[in-house]
Amino acid sequence: MHILVIGGAGYIGSHVVKELLQHGVQVTVFDDMSTGQNENLFPQAAFIKGDILDVSALEAVMNGVDGVVHLAAKKAVGESMEHPEKYAVNNITGTLNILNVMAKCGVKNFVFSSSAAVYGMPQYVPVDEKHPTEPINFYGFTKLEIERFLPWYGNLKGINWIALRYFNAVGYDADGDVKGLEKNPQNLLPIVMETAVGIRQGMKIFGNDYDTEDGTCVRDYIHVSDLASAHWLALDYLSKGGSSQSLNLGTGKGISVWEMVKATERLSGQKVNYDFSERRAGDPSLLVAASDTANAVLGWKPVHSDLDNIIRTTWAMYQK
Ligand code: UFG
């Protein structure tokens, strides 16, 4: 099997490449290196630098591949509300370019990085795939729009697809084979880590008056190595004629912001300076996934996502 991994030099993409290589897959990475990093490239995978907005560059890499994993997206929620045009062009136009080139070149299998952001404010938890999709930020809107195109490309162009709706991606490869630390991280755990190592003087916990056990927000943190295994299983499933669908990827267990901070202090031995501040707009108090469908359809089960492993693998990277 020869798989094109678009965005394969990024944080999640590089973990996916490692997983595919371990299963004997021939991998070509296509990445514009805007957030991808050279240290994340594996010598066993071919690498082509290119942009998904460049249709001829996509055509040049598409011939002869059996499937595409597409992770090349802009993903900062706040930025998507300030610069929706960037997200429209990159996440929607760029993905449509990929689908059109796949159709032209007869490539049938597509695994798409989607997000829990497609759901918007949870109306019930755990959130399953039948939960209404009403994104509250433009980033989530771009992911949902692509999910709405996929059945059409399935019916009209014969493209088989799986959209993987990631919950909160965290952690690093336990073997240290992924070497690049995510640049300009915007998410909780990297911010906690930067505070623990002293890159930041302190951090804010956004709200301690939520209706949760300790008053801070609860999320479903899923280790990137568990996300990576789902991509391999999805490709394998599609290659055996599996049916196209969207699948949640989470653990079903919630971890609070407070627990994340305290576990980092415990496992790193470093103090994390924090203040409680106002709630951040648009934050639900509790967001956890029901991932039973991914388990039933793909046989997928998270095995790397316990809190200690998440913190240990991330701390190991920040110590370097
Ligand atoms: N938080 C803090 N302080 C910080 C940063 C985050 O307290 O400095 C809190 C947030 O308020 C939230 C939790 O930590 O309660 C997690 O925040 P993140 O920004 O790491 O993640 P989100 O849950 O907001 O968003 C994530 C992904 C998005 C995705 C969304 C869908 O980053 O891409 O889940 O649920 F869209």
Tab-separated table of C-alpha atoms and ligand atoms in Angstrom:
chain	number	residue	atom	x	y	z
A	1	MET	CA	0.000	0.000	0.000
A	2	HIS	CA	1.345	3.448	-0.983
A	3	ILE	CA	-0.159	6.314	1.025
A	4	LEU	CA	0.228	10.048	0.493
A	5	VAL	CA	0.261	11.795	3.881
A	6	ILE	CA	-0.547	15.461	3.320
A	7	GLY	CA	0.653	17.405	6.356
A	8	GLY	CA	2.928	14.506	7.323
A	9	ALA	CA	5.621	16.773	8.801
A	10	GLY	CA	3.260	18.245	11.372
A	11	TYR	CA	2.544	17.292	14.948
A	12	ILE	CA	-0.153	14.673	14.334
A	13	GLY	CA	0.964	13.869	10.777
A	14	SER	CA	4.436	12.752	11.847
A	15	HIS	CA	2.930	10.324	14.351
A	16	VAL	CA	0.680	8.975	11.583
A	17	VAL	CA	3.708	8.490	9.298
A	18	LYS	CA	5.501	6.518	12.004
A	19	GLU	CA	2.454	4.295	12.486
A	20	LEU	CA	2.066	3.627	8.750
A	21	LEU	CA	5.760	2.810	8.343
A	22	GLN	CA	5.470	0.323	11.207
A	23	HIS	CA	2.737	-1.452	9.231
A	24	GLY	CA	4.961	-1.730	6.159
A	25	VAL	CA	3.145	0.999	4.236
A	26	GLN	CA	5.058	2.932	1.564
A	27	VAL	CA	4.670	6.580	2.570
A	28	THR	CA	5.095	9.832	0.663
A	29	VAL	CA	4.828	13.001	2.763
A	30	PHE	CA	3.529	16.178	1.088
A	31	ASP	CA	3.831	19.253	3.283
A	32	ASP	CA	4.312	22.993	2.701
A	33	MET	CA	6.398	23.192	5.914
A	34	SER	CA	4.425	26.196	7.182
A	35	THR	CA	4.071	24.430	10.519
A	36	GLY	CA	5.708	21.133	9.578
A	37	GLN	CA	9.269	20.538	10.695
A	38	ASN	CA	12.312	18.878	9.121
A	39	GLU	CA	12.987	16.885	12.302
A	40	ASN	CA	9.590	15.237	11.880
A	41	LEU	CA	10.523	13.675	8.527
A	42	PHE	CA	11.336	9.969	8.591
A	43	PRO	CA	14.114	8.833	6.228
A	44	GLN	CA	12.018	5.791	5.230
A	45	ALA	CA	9.311	8.068	3.786
A	46	ALA	CA	9.653	10.101	0.584
A	47	PHE	CA	9.165	13.841	1.062
A	48	ILE	CA	7.836	16.406	-1.407
A	49	LYS	CA	7.543	20.028	-0.345
A	50	GLY	CA	4.370	21.497	-1.758
A	51	ASP	CA	1.197	23.435	-1.149
A	52	ILE	CA	-2.350	22.040	-1.380
A	53	LEU	CA	-3.359	25.239	-3.178
A	54	ASP	CA	-1.015	24.208	-6.031
A	55	VAL	CA	-3.070	21.756	-8.092
A	56	SER	CA	-0.226	20.789	-10.428
A	57	ALA	CA	2.007	19.956	-7.434
A	58	LEU	CA	-0.779	17.715	-6.103
A	59	GLU	CA	-1.153	16.046	-9.503
A	60	ALA	CA	2.562	15.342	-9.578
A	61	VAL	CA	2.421	13.335	-6.315
A	62	MET	CA	-0.984	11.671	-6.688
A	63	ASN	CA	-0.257	9.177	-9.460
A	64	GLY	CA	0.227	5.643	-8.225
A	65	VAL	CA	-0.863	6.181	-4.628
A	66	ASP	CA	-3.529	3.931	-3.094
A	67	GLY	CA	-4.895	6.416	-0.602
A	68	VAL	CA	-4.551	9.841	0.985
A	69	VAL	CA	-4.416	10.906	4.620
A	70	HIS	CA	-5.066	14.653	4.808
A	71	LEU	CA	-3.948	16.519	7.926
A	72	ALA	CA	-2.762	19.789	6.353
A	73	ALA	CA	-5.092	22.316	7.962
A	74	LYS	CA	-5.003	25.513	9.902
A	75	LYS	CA	-6.298	24.723	13.383
A	76	ALA	CA	-6.165	27.722	15.693
A	77	VAL	CA	-9.739	28.383	16.765
A	78	GLY	CA	-9.149	32.026	17.774
A	79	GLU	CA	-7.296	32.873	14.563
A	80	SER	CA	-10.106	31.307	12.506
A	81	MET	CA	-12.516	33.898	13.910
A	82	GLU	CA	-10.145	36.784	13.113
A	83	HIS	CA	-9.001	35.582	9.683
A	84	PRO	CA	-11.746	33.327	8.331
A	85	GLU	CA	-10.475	33.929	4.792
A	86	LYS	CA	-7.243	32.043	5.546
A	87	TYR	CA	-9.238	29.107	6.890
A	88	ALA	CA	-11.684	29.152	3.971
A	89	VAL	CA	-8.865	29.032	1.430
A	90	ASN	CA	-6.582	26.567	3.164
A	91	ASN	CA	-9.067	24.221	4.826
A	92	ILE	CA	-11.871	24.266	2.245
A	93	THR	CA	-10.321	25.170	-1.124
A	94	GLY	CA	-7.157	23.189	-0.316
A	95	THR	CA	-9.141	20.074	0.602
A	96	LEU	CA	-11.352	20.367	-2.486
A	97	ASN	CA	-8.170	20.543	-4.588
A	98	ILE	CA	-7.038	17.278	-3.012
A	99	LEU	CA	-10.395	15.583	-3.633
A	100	ASN	CA	-10.513	16.820	-7.241
A	101	VAL	CA	-6.989	15.594	-7.959
A	102	MET	CA	-7.799	12.247	-6.302
A	103	ALA	CA	-10.861	11.912	-8.543
A	104	LYS	CA	-8.844	12.839	-11.624
A	105	CYS	CA	-6.086	10.344	-10.792
A	106	GLY	CA	-8.465	7.560	-9.714
A	107	VAL	CA	-7.307	7.480	-6.056
A	108	LYS	CA	-10.185	6.035	-4.045
A	109	ASN	CA	-9.424	6.072	-0.318
A	110	PHE	CA	-9.371	9.221	1.794
A	111	VAL	CA	-8.834	9.677	5.537
A	112	PHE	CA	-9.657	13.189	6.691
A	113	SER	CA	-8.620	14.918	9.926
A	114	SER	CA	-11.808	16.307	11.347
A	115	SER	CA	-12.489	17.651	14.803
A	116	ALA	CA	-14.834	17.644	17.767
A	117	ALA	CA	-15.216	21.318	16.800
A	118	VAL	CA	-17.890	20.212	14.292
A	119	TYR	CA	-20.308	19.657	17.190
A	120	GLY	CA	-20.234	23.116	18.774
A	121	MET	CA	-21.643	23.383	22.295
A	122	PRO	CA	-22.399	19.891	23.574
A	123	GLN	CA	-26.131	19.284	24.063
A	124	TYR	CA	-25.341	16.047	25.884
A	125	VAL	CA	-22.231	14.093	26.878
A	126	PRO	CA	-20.591	11.862	25.990
A	127	VAL	CA	-20.913	13.256	22.476
A	128	ASP	CA	-21.589	10.565	19.892
A	129	GLU	CA	-21.594	10.889	16.107
A	130	LYS	CA	-25.373	11.472	16.053
A	131	HIS	CA	-24.994	14.638	18.134
A	132	PRO	CA	-26.133	17.745	16.171
A	133	THR	CA	-23.310	19.490	14.308
A	134	GLU	CA	-23.494	23.223	14.970
A	135	PRO	CA	-19.965	24.624	15.051
A	136	ILE	CA	-19.451	27.802	17.040
A	137	ASN	CA	-16.151	28.776	15.435
A	138	PHE	CA	-15.037	29.147	11.824
A	139	TYR	CA	-12.413	26.419	12.175
A	140	GLY	CA	-15.140	23.914	13.093
A	141	PHE	CA	-17.273	25.209	10.218
A	142	THR	CA	-14.484	24.453	7.696
A	143	LYS	CA	-14.159	20.885	9.007
A	144	LEU	CA	-17.912	20.347	8.861
A	145	GLU	CA	-18.167	21.756	5.343
A	146	ILE	CA	-15.648	19.214	4.099
A	147	GLU	CA	-17.564	16.456	5.871
A	148	ARG	CA	-20.629	17.613	3.920
A	149	PHE	CA	-18.757	17.394	0.603
A	150	LEU	CA	-17.462	13.887	1.288
A	151	PRO	CA	-20.683	11.895	0.721
A	152	TRP	CA	-21.131	13.761	-2.592
A	153	TYR	CA	-17.612	12.897	-3.716
A	154	GLY	CA	-18.358	9.365	-2.542
A	155	ASN	CA	-21.507	9.057	-4.633
A	156	LEU	CA	-20.389	11.037	-7.659
A	157	LYS	CA	-16.673	10.236	-7.831
A	158	GLY	CA	-16.380	6.912	-6.014
A	159	ILE	CA	-14.130	8.233	-3.252
A	160	ASN	CA	-14.339	6.151	-0.057
A	161	TRP	CA	-13.669	8.169	3.068
A	162	ILE	CA	-13.365	8.195	6.829
A	163	ALA	CA	-13.492	11.503	8.724
A	164	LEU	CA	-11.801	11.208	12.102
A	165	ARG	CA	-13.172	13.673	14.618
A	166	TYR	CA	-10.301	14.218	17.034
A	167	PHE	CA	-11.031	15.414	20.534
A	168	ASN	CA	-8.088	17.097	22.380
A	169	ALA	CA	-4.849	15.810	20.829
A	170	VAL	CA	-1.914	15.599	23.276
A	171	GLY	CA	1.323	13.727	23.975
A	172	TYR	CA	4.348	12.682	21.926
A	173	ASP	CA	5.754	9.439	20.584
A	174	ALA	CA	6.979	7.401	23.561
A	175	ASP	CA	10.116	6.242	21.668
A	176	GLY	CA	11.161	9.817	20.911
A	177	ASP	CA	11.066	9.134	17.142
A	178	VAL	CA	9.103	12.320	16.501
A	179	LYS	CA	11.645	15.023	17.237
A	180	GLY	CA	9.929	18.329	16.461
A	181	LEU	CA	8.241	20.216	19.246
A	182	GLU	CA	5.059	21.915	18.032
A	183	LYS	CA	5.752	25.587	17.208
A	184	ASN	CA	3.644	28.359	18.792
A	185	PRO	CA	1.344	25.938	20.577
A	186	GLN	CA	-2.046	27.345	21.538
A	187	ASN	CA	-3.429	24.458	23.581
A	188	LEU	CA	-3.525	23.751	27.273
A	189	LEU	CA	-0.885	21.066	27.798
A	190	PRO	CA	1.943	22.757	25.854
A	191	ILE	CA	1.165	25.971	27.748
A	192	VAL	CA	1.391	24.087	31.055
A	193	MET	CA	4.702	22.549	29.899
A	194	GLU	CA	6.141	25.904	28.789
A	195	THR	CA	5.289	27.232	32.238
A	196	ALA	CA	6.902	24.233	33.958
A	197	VAL	CA	10.169	24.657	32.021
A	198	GLY	CA	10.170	28.446	32.516
A	199	ILE	CA	9.586	29.552	28.909
A	200	ARG	CA	6.530	31.276	30.371
A	201	GLN	CA	6.486	33.011	33.747
A	202	GLY	CA	2.961	31.839	34.425
A	203	MET	CA	-0.300	30.755	32.895
A	204	LYS	CA	-4.002	31.371	33.317
A	205	ILE	CA	-6.631	28.806	34.117
A	206	PHE	CA	-9.703	30.116	32.335
A	207	GLY	CA	-12.433	29.855	34.954
A	208	ASN	CA	-12.780	27.922	38.223
A	209	ASP	CA	-16.512	28.348	38.653
A	210	TYR	CA	-17.731	25.771	36.162
A	211	ASP	CA	-20.204	23.100	37.130
A	212	THR	CA	-17.485	20.421	37.354
A	213	GLU	CA	-15.887	18.633	40.290
A	214	ASP	CA	-13.028	21.133	40.775
A	215	GLY	CA	-14.672	24.046	38.918
A	216	THR	CA	-12.320	23.950	35.907
A	217	CYS	CA	-13.209	22.749	32.399
A	218	VAL	CA	-13.096	19.063	31.552
A	219	ARG	CA	-11.895	17.735	28.176
A	220	ASP	CA	-11.226	14.393	26.552
A	221	TYR	CA	-7.453	14.259	25.952
A	222	ILE	CA	-6.381	11.682	23.410
A	223	HIS	CA	-2.732	10.729	22.855
A	224	VAL	CA	-1.438	11.365	19.305
A	225	SER	CA	-0.130	7.800	19.079
A	226	ASP	CA	-3.710	6.607	19.620
A	227	LEU	CA	-4.914	9.042	16.952
A	228	ALA	CA	-2.188	7.693	14.657
A	229	SER	CA	-3.299	4.078	15.041
A	230	ALA	CA	-6.837	5.051	13.994
A	231	HIS	CA	-5.485	6.354	10.655
A	232	TRP	CA	-3.837	3.041	9.882
A	233	LEU	CA	-6.998	1.138	10.880
A	234	ALA	CA	-9.138	3.466	8.745
A	235	LEU	CA	-6.939	2.939	5.670
A	236	ASP	CA	-6.923	-0.809	6.203
A	237	TYR	CA	-10.710	-0.769	6.619
A	238	LEU	CA	-11.271	1.255	3.446
A	239	SER	CA	-8.875	-0.937	1.469
A	240	LYS	CA	-11.072	-3.918	2.405
A	241	GLY	CA	-14.226	-2.196	1.146
A	242	GLY	CA	-15.382	-0.616	4.442
A	243	SER	CA	-18.141	1.971	4.327
A	244	SER	CA	-17.560	5.711	4.460
A	245	GLN	CA	-18.387	7.495	7.721
A	246	SER	CA	-17.351	9.969	10.417
A	247	LEU	CA	-15.891	8.604	13.653
A	248	ASN	CA	-15.129	10.207	17.014
A	249	LEU	CA	-11.697	9.646	18.515
A	250	GLY	CA	-11.552	10.207	22.253
A	251	THR	CA	-11.177	8.210	25.451
A	252	GLY	CA	-14.609	8.880	26.954
A	253	LYS	CA	-12.848	10.021	30.120
A	254	GLY	CA	-12.629	13.615	31.186
A	255	ILE	CA	-9.589	15.376	32.659
A	256	SER	CA	-9.917	18.862	34.148
A	257	VAL	CA	-7.538	21.774	33.573
A	258	TRP	CA	-6.663	21.669	37.260
A	259	GLU	CA	-5.841	17.931	37.106
A	260	MET	CA	-3.607	18.550	34.092
A	261	VAL	CA	-1.657	21.245	35.962
A	262	LYS	CA	-1.331	19.174	39.135
A	263	ALA	CA	-0.290	16.010	37.267
A	264	THR	CA	2.388	17.996	35.417
A	265	GLU	CA	3.751	19.312	38.721
A	266	ARG	CA	3.756	15.798	40.195
A	267	LEU	CA	5.455	14.079	37.247
A	268	SER	CA	7.899	16.842	36.331
A	269	GLY	CA	8.818	17.884	39.850
A	270	GLN	CA	8.462	21.519	38.686
A	271	LYS	CA	6.140	24.193	40.000
A	272	VAL	CA	3.608	25.538	37.494
A	273	ASN	CA	2.704	29.149	38.273
A	274	TYR	CA	-0.906	29.810	37.463
A	275	ASP	CA	-3.697	32.260	38.198
A	276	PHE	CA	-7.376	31.712	37.854
A	277	SER	CA	-8.840	34.188	35.385
A	278	GLU	CA	-12.165	34.847	33.683
A	279	ARG	CA	-13.819	32.120	31.660
A	280	ARG	CA	-12.746	32.012	28.009
A	281	ALA	CA	-15.610	32.738	25.600
A	282	GLY	CA	-17.078	29.688	23.912
A	283	ASP	CA	-15.669	27.081	26.317
A	284	PRO	CA	-18.103	24.302	27.256
A	285	SER	CA	-17.646	23.099	30.841
A	286	LEU	CA	-17.472	19.434	29.841
A	287	LEU	CA	-16.667	17.809	26.507
A	288	VAL	CA	-16.036	14.077	26.240
A	289	ALA	CA	-16.441	11.666	23.362
A	290	ALA	CA	-18.324	8.461	22.857
A	291	SER	CA	-15.953	6.487	20.620
A	292	ASP	CA	-17.862	3.197	20.570
A	293	THR	CA	-18.369	3.466	16.807
A	294	ALA	CA	-14.625	3.711	16.112
A	295	ASN	CA	-14.208	0.662	18.324
A	296	ALA	CA	-16.993	-1.284	16.611
A	297	VAL	CA	-16.059	-0.296	13.040
A	298	LEU	CA	-12.261	-0.177	13.204
A	299	GLY	CA	-11.524	-2.188	16.342
A	300	TRP	CA	-9.811	0.973	17.612
A	301	LYS	CA	-9.045	1.396	21.302
A	302	PRO	CA	-6.859	4.042	22.949
A	303	VAL	CA	-3.901	2.463	24.750
A	304	HIS	CA	-1.537	5.450	25.233
A	305	SER	CA	-3.978	7.987	26.671
A	306	ASP	CA	-3.790	7.571	30.439
A	307	LEU	CA	-2.934	10.857	32.134
A	308	ASP	CA	0.539	9.827	33.347
A	309	ASN	CA	1.611	8.656	29.894
A	310	ILE	CA	0.300	11.837	28.293
A	311	ILE	CA	2.294	13.978	30.705
A	312	ARG	CA	5.444	11.823	30.686
A	313	THR	CA	5.765	11.702	26.892
A	314	THR	CA	5.156	15.454	26.629
A	315	TRP	CA	7.491	16.348	29.487
A	316	ALA	CA	10.259	14.247	27.881
A	317	MET	CA	10.056	16.482	24.793
A	318	TYR	CA	10.063	19.704	26.796
A	319	GLN	CA	13.127	18.632	28.750
A	320	LYS	CA	15.093	18.480	25.516
B	1	UFG	N1	-7.094	26.500	29.003
B	1	UFG	C1	-6.686	27.232	30.094
B	1	UFG	N2	-5.580	28.008	29.966
B	1	UFG	C2	-4.865	28.100	28.815
B	1	UFG	C3	-5.288	27.335	27.704
B	1	UFG	C4	-6.413	26.531	27.821
B	1	UFG	O1	-7.306	27.187	31.151
B	1	UFG	O2	-3.889	28.845	28.761
B	1	UFG	C5	-8.276	25.632	29.123
B	1	UFG	C6	-9.384	26.004	28.173
B	1	UFG	O3	-10.192	27.021	28.710
B	1	UFG	C7	-10.106	24.667	28.036
B	1	UFG	C8	-8.986	23.637	28.170
B	1	UFG	O4	-7.915	24.319	28.788
B	1	UFG	O5	-10.999	24.513	29.066
B	1	UFG	C9	-8.512	23.069	26.852
B	1	UFG	O6	-8.257	24.162	25.979
B	1	UFG	P1	-7.547	24.010	24.575
B	1	UFG	O7	-7.466	25.362	23.969
B	1	UFG	O8	-6.303	23.222	24.705
B	1	UFG	O9	-8.551	23.063	23.760
B	1	UFG	P2	-10.087	23.252	23.405
B	1	UFG	O10	-10.814	22.208	24.190
B	1	UFG	O11	-10.559	24.627	23.549
B	1	UFG	O12	-10.074	22.995	21.845
B	1	UFG	C10	-9.725	21.772	21.314
B	1	UFG	C11	-8.869	21.914	20.071
B	1	UFG	C12	-9.645	22.515	18.965
B	1	UFG	C13	-10.950	21.819	18.772
B	1	UFG	C14	-11.701	21.704	20.049
B	1	UFG	C15	-12.928	20.918	19.822
B	1	UFG	O13	-7.733	22.673	20.316
B	1	UFG	O14	-8.911	22.421	17.776
B	1	UFG	O15	-10.901	21.090	21.026
B	1	UFG	O16	-13.495	20.517	20.972
B	1	UFG	F1	-11.685	22.487	17.905
